[in-house]
CSV table of C-alpha atoms and ligand atoms in Angstrom, one decimal:
chain,number,residue,atom,x,y,z
A,1,MET,CA,-14.5,14.7,19.1
A,2,MET,CA,-13.3,12.4,16.3
A,3,MET,CA,-11.3,9.6,17.7
A,4,MET,CA,-10.8,6.0,17.0
A,5,MET,CA,-12.3,3.7,19.6
A,6,MET,CA,-10.6,0.4,20.0
A,7,SER,CA,-10.6,-2.3,22.5
A,8,SER,CA,-7.4,-2.4,24.5
A,9,SER,CA,-5.4,-5.6,24.6
A,10,SER,CA,-3.0,-4.8,27.3
A,11,SER,CA,-0.8,-7.5,28.8
A,12,SER,CA,2.6,-8.2,30.1
A,13,VAL,CA,5.8,-6.2,30.5
A,14,ALA,CA,6.1,-2.8,31.9
A,15,GLY,CA,8.7,-0.5,30.5
A,16,ASN,CA,9.4,2.4,28.2
A,17,ALA,CA,11.6,5.2,27.2
A,18,LEU,CA,12.3,7.4,30.2
A,19,SER,CA,15.2,9.1,31.8
A,20,SER,CA,16.9,7.8,34.8
A,21,THR,CA,15.7,10.6,36.9
A,22,GLN,CA,12.2,9.3,36.7
A,23,LYS,CA,11.3,6.7,39.3
A,24,GLY,CA,8.1,5.4,40.6
A,25,VAL,CA,5.4,2.7,40.4
A,26,SER,CA,4.4,0.9,37.2
A,27,SER,CA,1.4,1.9,35.2
A,28,ILE,CA,2.2,1.6,31.5
A,29,LYS,CA,1.6,-1.8,30.2
A,30,THR,CA,2.9,-3.3,27.0
A,31,THR,CA,1.0,-5.5,24.6
A,32,SER,CA,1.8,-7.6,21.6
A,33,GLY,CA,-1.6,-7.0,20.1
A,34,LYS,CA,-1.7,-6.0,16.4
A,35,LYS,CA,-2.9,-2.5,15.8
A,36,ARG,CA,-4.0,-0.7,12.6
A,37,THR,CA,-2.5,2.4,11.1
A,38,GLY,CA,-1.3,4.0,8.0
A,39,LEU,CA,-1.0,7.7,7.5
A,40,GLY,CA,2.3,9.0,6.1
A,41,GLY,CA,3.5,12.5,5.4
A,42,GLY,CA,0.9,14.9,3.9
A,43,GLY,CA,-2.0,12.8,5.2
A,44,GLU,CA,-1.7,10.2,2.6
A,45,ARG,CA,-1.9,6.5,2.8
A,46,THR,CA,1.7,5.8,1.8
A,47,THR,CA,3.3,3.1,-0.2
A,48,ARG,CA,6.2,5.3,-1.2
A,49,LYS,CA,9.2,3.5,-2.5
A,50,GLN,CA,12.4,4.9,-1.2
A,51,GLN,CA,16.0,4.0,-1.0
A,52,PRO,CA,17.7,3.4,2.4
A,53,VAL,CA,19.0,6.7,3.5
A,54,LEU,CA,20.9,6.2,6.7
A,55,LYS,CA,24.2,6.7,4.9
A,56,VAL,CA,23.0,10.0,3.4
A,57,ILE,CA,21.7,11.3,6.7
A,58,ALA,CA,24.9,10.3,8.5
A,59,SER,CA,27.2,11.9,5.9
A,60,SER,CA,25.3,15.1,5.2
A,61,SER,CA,23.0,16.6,7.8
A,62,ALA,CA,23.9,14.7,10.9
A,63,ALA,CA,27.4,15.8,10.8
A,64,GLU,CA,26.1,19.4,10.8
A,65,VAL,CA,24.1,19.0,14.0
A,66,LYS,CA,26.2,20.1,16.9
A,67,GLY,CA,27.0,17.5,19.5
A,68,ILE,CA,24.9,14.8,17.8
A,69,THR,CA,24.6,11.6,19.8
A,70,PRO,CA,26.7,8.8,18.3
A,71,GLN,CA,24.4,6.3,16.6
A,72,GLU,CA,26.2,3.5,18.3
A,73,ASP,CA,25.2,4.9,21.7
A,74,ILE,CA,21.6,5.1,20.8
A,75,LYS,CA,21.6,1.6,19.2
A,76,LYS,CA,23.1,0.1,22.3
A,77,ALA,CA,20.5,1.8,24.5
A,78,ALA,CA,17.7,0.8,22.2
A,79,THR,CA,18.9,-2.8,22.1
A,80,ARG,CA,18.6,-2.8,25.9
A,81,ALA,CA,15.1,-1.3,25.6
A,82,VAL,CA,13.4,-3.4,22.9
A,83,ALA,CA,11.6,-5.5,25.4
A,84,SER,CA,10.2,-2.6,27.3
A,85,CYS,CA,8.6,-0.3,24.8
A,86,VAL,CA,5.4,1.6,25.5
A,87,THR,CA,2.9,-0.2,23.5
A,88,SER,CA,-0.4,0.2,25.4
A,89,THR,CA,-1.3,2.2,28.4
A,90,ALA,CA,-3.7,1.8,31.3
A,91,LEU,CA,-3.2,4.8,33.6
A,92,PRO,CA,-5.0,4.4,37.0
A,93,ILE,CA,-5.0,8.1,37.8
A,94,LEU,CA,-7.0,8.9,34.6
A,95,GLU,CA,-9.4,6.0,35.3
A,96,GLU,CA,-9.9,7.3,38.9
A,97,LYS,CA,-10.7,10.7,37.5
A,98,LYS,CA,-13.1,9.2,35.0
A,99,PHE,CA,-11.3,10.1,31.9
A,100,LYS,CA,-12.4,8.3,28.8
A,101,ARG,CA,-9.7,6.4,27.0
A,102,TYR,CA,-9.3,6.2,23.2
A,103,GLU,CA,-6.7,4.3,21.3
A,104,GLY,CA,-5.4,5.7,18.1
A,105,LYS,CA,-2.8,4.3,15.8
A,106,VAL,CA,0.1,5.6,17.8
A,107,ARG,CA,-1.3,7.4,20.8
A,108,ASP,CA,-3.4,6.4,23.7
A,109,THR,CA,-5.6,9.4,24.6
A,110,TYR,CA,-7.5,10.2,27.8
A,111,VAL,CA,-10.1,12.9,27.9
A,112,ASP,CA,-12.5,14.6,30.3
A,113,ASP,CA,-14.4,17.7,29.7
A,114,ASP,CA,-11.5,20.1,29.8
A,115,ILE,CA,-8.3,18.1,29.5
A,116,LEU,CA,-6.7,15.7,27.1
A,117,VAL,CA,-3.8,13.6,28.1
A,118,ALA,CA,-2.0,12.0,25.1
A,119,VAL,CA,0.5,9.2,25.6
A,120,THR,CA,2.6,8.7,22.4
A,121,THR,CA,3.5,5.1,22.4
A,122,ASP,CA,6.3,3.2,20.6
A,123,ARG,CA,3.9,1.5,18.2
A,124,GLN,CA,5.1,1.5,14.6
A,125,SER,CA,2.7,0.6,11.9
A,126,ALA,CA,2.4,0.6,8.1
A,127,PHE,CA,0.4,-1.3,5.5
A,128,ASP,CA,-2.5,-0.8,7.9
A,129,ARG,CA,-0.8,-3.1,10.4
A,130,HIS,CA,1.2,-3.0,13.5
A,131,LEU,CA,4.8,-3.8,12.5
A,132,ALA,CA,6.9,-3.5,15.6
A,133,ASN,CA,7.5,-1.5,18.7
A,134,ILE,CA,10.5,0.9,18.4
A,135,PRO,CA,12.2,2.0,21.5
A,136,PHE,CA,12.2,5.8,22.1
A,137,LYS,CA,9.9,6.5,19.1
A,138,GLY,CA,7.1,7.8,21.2
A,139,ALA,CA,9.4,10.1,23.1
A,140,VAL,CA,10.9,11.4,19.8
A,141,LEU,CA,7.5,12.1,18.3
A,142,ASN,CA,6.1,13.7,21.4
A,143,MET,CA,9.2,15.8,22.1
A,144,THR,CA,9.5,16.9,18.5
A,145,ALA,CA,5.9,18.1,18.4
A,146,PHE,CA,6.4,19.9,21.7
A,147,TRP,CA,9.5,21.6,20.4
A,148,TRP,CA,7.6,22.8,17.3
A,149,PHE,CA,4.7,24.0,19.5
A,150,GLU,CA,7.1,26.2,21.3
A,151,GLN,CA,8.6,27.5,18.1
A,152,THR,CA,5.2,28.4,16.6
A,153,GLU,CA,3.5,29.7,19.6
A,154,LYS,CA,3.9,33.3,18.5
A,155,ILE,CA,2.1,32.5,15.3
A,156,CYS,CA,-0.8,30.5,16.6
A,157,PRO,CA,-1.8,29.6,20.1
A,158,ASN,CA,-1.7,25.8,20.8
A,159,ALA,CA,-3.5,23.5,23.2
A,160,VAL,CA,-0.5,22.5,25.2
A,161,LEU,CA,-1.3,23.1,28.9
A,162,VAL,CA,1.7,21.6,30.7
A,163,LYS,CA,5.2,22.7,29.8
A,164,PRO,CA,7.6,21.1,29.5
A,165,PRO,CA,6.0,17.7,29.2
A,166,VAL,CA,5.8,15.9,32.5
A,167,HIS,CA,7.2,12.9,30.8
A,168,PRO,CA,8.8,12.5,27.3
A,169,ASN,CA,5.9,10.4,26.0
A,170,VAL,CA,3.1,12.6,27.5
A,171,SER,CA,1.3,15.7,26.4
A,172,ILE,CA,-1.3,17.4,28.6
A,173,MET,CA,-3.6,19.6,26.5
A,174,ARG,CA,-6.6,21.8,26.6
A,175,LYS,CA,-9.5,19.7,25.3
A,176,CYS,CA,-11.0,21.4,22.3
A,177,GLU,CA,-13.8,20.7,19.9
A,178,VAL,CA,-11.9,19.4,17.0
A,179,PHE,CA,-12.8,20.7,13.5
A,180,PRO,CA,-13.4,17.7,11.3
A,181,ILE,CA,-10.9,18.8,8.7
A,182,GLU,CA,-7.2,18.0,8.4
A,183,PHE,CA,-5.3,21.0,7.1
A,184,VAL,CA,-2.8,19.3,4.7
A,185,VAL,CA,-0.3,21.8,3.4
A,186,ARG,CA,2.2,21.2,0.7
A,187,GLY,CA,5.2,22.9,-0.8
A,188,TYR,CA,6.2,20.3,-3.4
A,189,LEU,CA,4.6,18.3,-6.1
A,190,THR,CA,5.2,14.8,-4.8
A,191,GLY,CA,3.7,11.5,-3.6
A,192,SER,CA,3.0,8.2,-5.2
A,193,THR,CA,-0.2,6.9,-3.8
A,194,SER,CA,-3.6,7.2,-5.4
A,195,THR,CA,-4.5,10.2,-3.4
A,196,SER,CA,-1.2,12.0,-3.7
A,197,LEU,CA,-0.7,15.4,-5.4
A,198,TRP,CA,1.8,14.0,-8.0
A,199,THR,CA,-0.5,11.1,-9.0
A,200,HIS,CA,-3.3,13.6,-9.5
A,201,TYR,CA,-1.1,15.9,-11.6
A,202,LYS,CA,0.5,13.1,-13.6
A,203,ASN,CA,-3.0,11.9,-14.6
A,204,GLY,CA,-3.8,15.3,-15.9
A,205,GLY,CA,-5.3,17.0,-12.9
A,206,ARG,CA,-4.7,20.8,-13.0
A,207,ASN,CA,-6.7,21.7,-10.0
A,208,TYR,CA,-6.4,20.2,-6.5
A,209,CYS,CA,-8.8,21.1,-3.7
A,210,GLY,CA,-9.4,24.4,-5.5
A,211,ASN,CA,-5.7,25.1,-6.1
A,212,PRO,CA,-4.9,25.7,-9.8
A,213,LEU,CA,-1.8,23.8,-10.9
A,214,GLU,CA,0.2,25.1,-13.9
A,215,ASP,CA,1.3,22.8,-16.8
A,216,GLY,CA,4.8,21.5,-17.3
A,217,MET,CA,5.9,20.7,-13.8
A,218,GLU,CA,8.0,17.6,-12.9
A,219,LYS,CA,7.8,15.3,-10.0
A,220,ASN,CA,9.2,16.6,-6.7
A,221,VAL,CA,9.6,20.2,-7.8
A,222,LYS,CA,8.8,23.1,-5.5
A,223,LEU,CA,5.3,24.5,-6.1
A,224,PRO,CA,5.2,28.2,-7.0
A,225,ARG,CA,3.7,28.7,-3.5
A,226,ASN,CA,2.6,26.5,-0.6
A,227,ILE,CA,-0.9,25.3,-1.0
A,228,VAL,CA,-3.5,24.0,1.5
A,229,THR,CA,-5.2,20.8,0.3
A,230,PRO,CA,-7.6,19.9,3.1
A,231,THR,CA,-9.2,16.5,3.7
A,232,THR,CA,-12.3,15.7,5.6
A,233,LYS,CA,-11.9,13.5,8.7
A,234,GLU,CA,-14.1,10.6,8.0
A,235,LYS,CA,-14.6,7.1,9.4
A,236,GLU,CA,-13.3,5.3,6.3
A,237,HIS,CA,-11.3,7.4,3.9
A,238,ASP,CA,-10.4,11.0,4.3
A,239,ARG,CA,-11.5,12.9,1.3
A,240,PRO,CA,-9.7,15.8,-0.4
A,241,ILE,CA,-12.0,18.9,-0.4
A,242,SER,CA,-11.9,22.5,-1.5
A,243,LEU,CA,-12.3,25.4,0.9
A,244,GLU,CA,-15.5,26.3,-0.9
A,245,ASP,CA,-17.0,22.9,-0.3
A,246,ILE,CA,-16.0,22.8,3.3
A,247,VAL,CA,-18.3,25.7,3.9
A,248,LYS,CA,-21.0,24.6,1.5
A,249,GLU,CA,-21.1,21.1,3.0
A,250,ASN,CA,-21.1,22.6,6.5
A,251,TRP,CA,-17.9,21.1,7.8
A,252,MET,CA,-16.9,24.5,9.1
A,253,ASN,CA,-18.1,28.1,9.0
A,254,LYS,CA,-16.2,30.5,6.8
A,255,GLU,CA,-14.8,32.6,9.5
A,256,ASP,CA,-13.2,29.7,11.4
A,257,LEU,CA,-12.0,28.2,8.1
A,258,ASP,CA,-10.3,31.4,7.0
A,259,TYR,CA,-8.5,31.7,10.3
A,260,CYS,CA,-7.3,28.0,10.2
A,261,VAL,CA,-6.1,28.3,6.6
A,262,GLU,CA,-4.2,31.5,7.3
A,263,LYS,CA,-2.6,30.0,10.4
A,264,THR,CA,-1.8,26.8,8.5
A,265,LEU,CA,0.1,28.7,5.9
A,266,GLU,CA,1.9,30.9,8.4
A,267,ILE,CA,3.0,28.0,10.6
A,268,PHE,CA,4.1,26.0,7.6
A,269,ASN,CA,6.0,28.9,6.0
A,270,PHE,CA,7.8,29.6,9.3
A,271,SER,CA,8.5,25.9,9.9
A,272,GLN,CA,10.0,25.5,6.4
A,273,GLN,CA,12.4,28.4,7.2
A,274,VAL,CA,13.4,26.8,10.4
A,275,ALA,CA,13.9,23.4,8.7
A,276,LYS,CA,16.0,25.0,6.0
A,277,GLU,CA,18.5,26.3,8.7
A,278,ARG,CA,18.9,22.7,9.7
A,279,ASN,CA,19.5,21.4,6.1
A,280,LEU,CA,16.0,20.0,5.9
A,281,ILE,CA,13.1,20.6,3.5
A,282,LEU,CA,9.8,20.4,5.2
A,283,VAL,CA,7.9,19.1,2.2
A,284,ASP,CA,4.4,18.7,3.5
A,285,THR,CA,2.5,18.1,6.6
A,286,LYS,CA,-1.0,18.4,8.2
A,287,TYR,CA,-2.3,20.5,11.0
A,288,GLU,CA,-5.4,20.1,13.1
A,289,PHE,CA,-7.3,22.9,14.9
A,290,GLY,CA,-10.0,22.9,17.6
A,291,LYS,CA,-12.1,25.4,19.5
A,292,ASP,CA,-12.4,25.8,23.2
A,293,PRO,CA,-16.1,25.7,23.6
A,294,LYS,CA,-16.0,27.9,26.7
A,295,THR,CA,-14.2,30.8,25.1
A,296,GLY,CA,-14.6,30.2,21.4
A,297,LYS,CA,-10.9,30.6,20.9
A,298,ILE,CA,-9.2,28.4,18.3
A,299,TYR,CA,-6.1,26.4,19.1
A,300,LEU,CA,-3.6,24.3,17.2
A,301,ILE,CA,-4.0,20.8,18.5
A,302,ASP,CA,-2.7,17.2,18.1
A,303,GLU,CA,0.9,16.9,16.9
A,304,ILE,CA,2.8,19.2,14.5
A,305,ASN,CA,5.7,18.7,12.1
A,306,THR,CA,6.6,15.3,13.4
A,307,PRO,CA,8.2,12.7,11.2
A,308,ASP,CA,4.9,10.8,11.4
A,309,SER,CA,2.8,13.6,10.1
A,310,SER,CA,5.3,15.2,7.7
A,311,ARG,CA,7.7,14.6,4.9
A,312,TYR,CA,11.2,15.9,5.4
A,313,TRP,CA,13.8,15.8,2.6
A,314,ILE,CA,17.5,16.6,2.9
A,315,GLN,CA,18.2,20.1,1.6
A,316,ASN,CA,21.7,20.1,0.4
A,317,THR,CA,21.3,17.1,-2.0
A,318,TYR,CA,18.0,18.2,-3.4
A,319,GLU,CA,19.2,20.2,-6.3
A,320,GLU,CA,21.8,17.7,-7.5
A,321,ARG,CA,19.5,14.7,-7.1
A,322,VAL,CA,16.1,16.0,-8.1
A,323,LEU,CA,16.7,19.0,-10.4
A,324,LYS,CA,19.9,17.8,-12.1
A,325,ASN,CA,19.7,14.0,-12.1
A,326,LYS,CA,15.9,13.5,-11.9
A,327,GLN,CA,16.4,11.1,-8.9
A,328,GLU,CA,14.2,10.8,-5.9
A,329,PRO,CA,15.2,13.2,-3.1
A,330,ASP,CA,16.9,12.0,0.0
A,331,MET,CA,14.2,11.3,2.5
A,332,ILE,CA,14.2,10.8,6.2
A,333,ASP,CA,11.4,8.7,7.5
A,334,LYS,CA,10.2,5.3,8.5
A,335,GLU,CA,10.5,3.7,5.1
A,336,PHE,CA,13.4,1.5,6.2
A,337,LEU,CA,11.1,-0.8,8.2
A,338,ARG,CA,8.5,-1.0,5.5
A,339,LEU,CA,11.1,-2.1,3.0
A,340,TRP,CA,12.4,-4.7,5.4
A,341,PHE,CA,8.9,-6.3,5.7
A,342,ALA,CA,8.1,-5.8,2.0
A,343,ASP,CA,11.3,-7.8,1.1
A,344,ARG,CA,10.2,-10.7,3.3
A,345,CYS,CA,6.5,-11.1,2.9
A,346,ASP,CA,3.4,-9.7,1.4
A,347,PRO,CA,2.5,-7.3,4.2
A,348,TYR,CA,-1.0,-6.8,2.9
A,349,ASP,CA,-1.8,-10.5,3.3
A,350,THR,CA,-3.5,-10.2,6.7
A,351,SER,CA,-4.1,-14.0,6.8
A,352,LYS,CA,-0.5,-14.5,7.6
A,353,PRO,CA,1.4,-13.2,10.7
A,354,LEU,CA,4.2,-10.8,10.0
A,355,PRO,CA,7.8,-12.0,10.6
A,356,GLU,CA,9.2,-10.7,13.9
A,357,ALA,CA,11.5,-7.8,13.3
A,358,PRO,CA,14.9,-8.6,14.7
A,359,THR,CA,16.3,-6.5,17.6
A,360,GLU,CA,19.0,-5.1,15.4
A,361,LEU,CA,16.5,-3.7,13.0
A,362,LYS,CA,14.5,-2.1,15.8
A,363,ALA,CA,17.6,-0.6,17.3
A,364,GLU,CA,18.6,0.8,13.9
A,365,LEU,CA,15.2,2.4,13.5
A,366,SER,CA,15.3,3.7,17.0
A,367,ALA,CA,18.6,5.4,16.3
A,368,ARG,CA,17.1,6.9,13.2
A,369,TYR,CA,14.3,8.4,15.2
A,370,ALA,CA,16.6,9.8,17.7
A,371,LEU,CA,18.7,11.3,14.9
A,372,LEU,CA,15.6,12.8,13.4
A,373,TYR,CA,14.9,14.6,16.7
A,374,GLU,CA,18.4,16.0,16.8
A,375,MET,CA,18.4,17.0,13.1
A,376,ILE,CA,15.0,18.7,13.4
A,377,THR,CA,15.5,20.5,16.7
A,378,GLY,CA,19.2,20.8,16.9
A,379,GLU,CA,19.0,19.6,20.4
A,380,LYS,CA,20.5,16.5,22.0
A,381,PHE,CA,18.1,13.5,22.4
A,382,GLN,CA,18.0,12.4,26.0
A,383,ILE,CA,18.7,8.7,25.9
A,384,PRO,CA,16.3,7.0,28.2
A,385,ASP,CA,17.8,4.8,30.8
A,386,VAL,CA,16.2,1.4,30.4
A,387,ARG,CA,17.5,0.0,33.7
A,388,SER,CA,15.1,2.2,35.5
A,389,ASN,CA,12.3,1.4,33.0
A,390,ARG,CA,9.9,-0.4,35.2
A,391,ASP,CA,10.2,2.3,37.9
A,392,ALA,CA,10.0,5.0,35.3
A,393,ASN,CA,6.9,3.6,33.8
A,394,VAL,CA,5.0,3.7,36.9
A,395,ASN,CA,6.1,7.2,37.2
A,396,VAL,CA,4.1,8.2,34.2
A,397,ASP,CA,1.0,7.9,36.3
A,398,ASP,CA,2.6,9.7,39.2
A,399,LYS,CA,3.8,12.5,36.9
A,400,ILE,CA,0.3,13.0,35.4
A,401,ARG,CA,-1.2,12.8,38.9
A,402,GLU,CA,1.1,15.6,40.1
A,403,ALA,CA,0.4,17.7,37.0
A,404,LEU,CA,-3.3,17.4,37.3
A,405,GLN,CA,-3.2,18.3,41.0
A,406,ASN,CA,-1.2,21.5,40.2
A,407,MET,CA,-3.6,22.6,37.5
B,501,ADP,N1,-6.3,19.3,22.2
B,501,ADP,C1,-7.1,18.4,21.7
B,501,ADP,N2,-8.4,18.5,22.0
B,501,ADP,C2,-9.3,17.6,21.4
B,501,ADP,N3,-8.9,16.6,20.6
B,501,ADP,C3,-7.6,16.5,20.3
B,501,ADP,C4,-6.6,17.4,20.8
B,501,ADP,N4,-5.4,17.1,20.3
B,501,ADP,C5,-5.7,16.0,19.5
B,501,ADP,N5,-7.0,15.7,19.5
B,501,ADP,C6,-7.6,14.6,18.7
B,501,ADP,O1,-7.2,13.4,19.3
B,501,ADP,C7,-7.1,12.4,18.3
B,501,ADP,C8,-5.8,11.7,18.5
B,501,ADP,O2,-5.9,10.6,17.7
B,501,ADP,P1,-4.5,9.9,17.3
B,501,ADP,O3,-3.9,9.3,18.4
B,501,ADP,O4,-3.8,10.8,16.4
B,501,ADP,O5,-5.1,8.7,16.5
B,501,ADP,P2,-5.5,8.6,15.0
B,501,ADP,O6,-5.0,9.8,14.3
B,501,ADP,O7,-4.8,7.3,14.7
B,501,ADP,O8,-7.0,8.5,15.0
B,501,ADP,C9,-7.3,13.0,17.0
B,501,ADP,O9,-8.6,12.8,16.5
B,501,ADP,C10,-7.1,14.5,17.3
B,501,ADP,O10,-7.9,15.3,16.4
B,502,MG,MG1,-3.6,11.4,14.4
């Protein structure tokens, strides 16, 4: 299994984003340690330049989501929760049961032979650095992925074992042997980094990962059809690769690969339809698959269609902005925080500490994440009750304990 091993630097305050119904003893710890990260939508290292979009979201799509939570309510709750984000976990139950712990950019993952427990934290990173902890972010990401897993279950079996999640930040999954390929799938010609599809095309590339690209296309246009542009999962930099080479270089066998490609396109097509009904364009994303070594069955794993792993644009301004006025589409993602840091320092200069993000900024971002959940799923985001945070935290461990006993 391909996971990032990192030393944990846990310390201090307990607390995270949980509902008031959850009470118990504390087991999630927070840390102020700096973490690395950096994948954006479509599996690229992103340095995308974008305009602030909160106004756009608020005026167009948000208004169309029924019963959307007022931003002020979420901001107030987030302001109370800033000091009690989930930033690093140490769960006694999983230690007792001899699970191995891995720390990724955003998630803390615990595995034994059969089960994987993923805790999506509130860590927020960019520029390959930890920027801040954003209240509710982990819950939003985990619950968004869970929602999509439910929607796409008919199309492809997924590894989720415990439904609904025992805790908003926690997924308990069947542990699979992960295929070392990320199935990046794209519907639009976009991106601005060195590895992005648009950069490749702009520089004359007319074939990407084995997909022929026709002449005369402009930035951000819809591709004639969705294409799969896989990357290898490697220690340093993920490498774009063609389907042919995946087999030739022995990353996967042809049968497994064909299945995963077919499912990738089916899930993505379906998800785009769903997004469209919500006034969103699902631009690109990436899926991962794994095999249950006992049965040989292939499952969709990891997270799917989250704002961390996908690009989403606003549908009803796309034509006017992109096709008519050649502007950038309205985007919904974490760009806001990146811009804030980029305005104040050189975020790539690792010799200097980053300025501390003010509470207001964190609350703002938190509200945006909650809004994303509501826009994507059409369901109300359950605002976690921070007054019970300490209790609730501890309850993560209890909830997992309970779930494991019942399995
Ligand atoms: N059901 C699963 N079985 C086995 N491995 C999984 C499963 N779901 C996710 N994974 C793997 O767990 C890892 C999670 O890492 P993640 O927290 O996303 O950190 P990062 O992507 O920063 O390395 C990924 O390598 C993913 O492939
Ligand atoms: Mg990941």
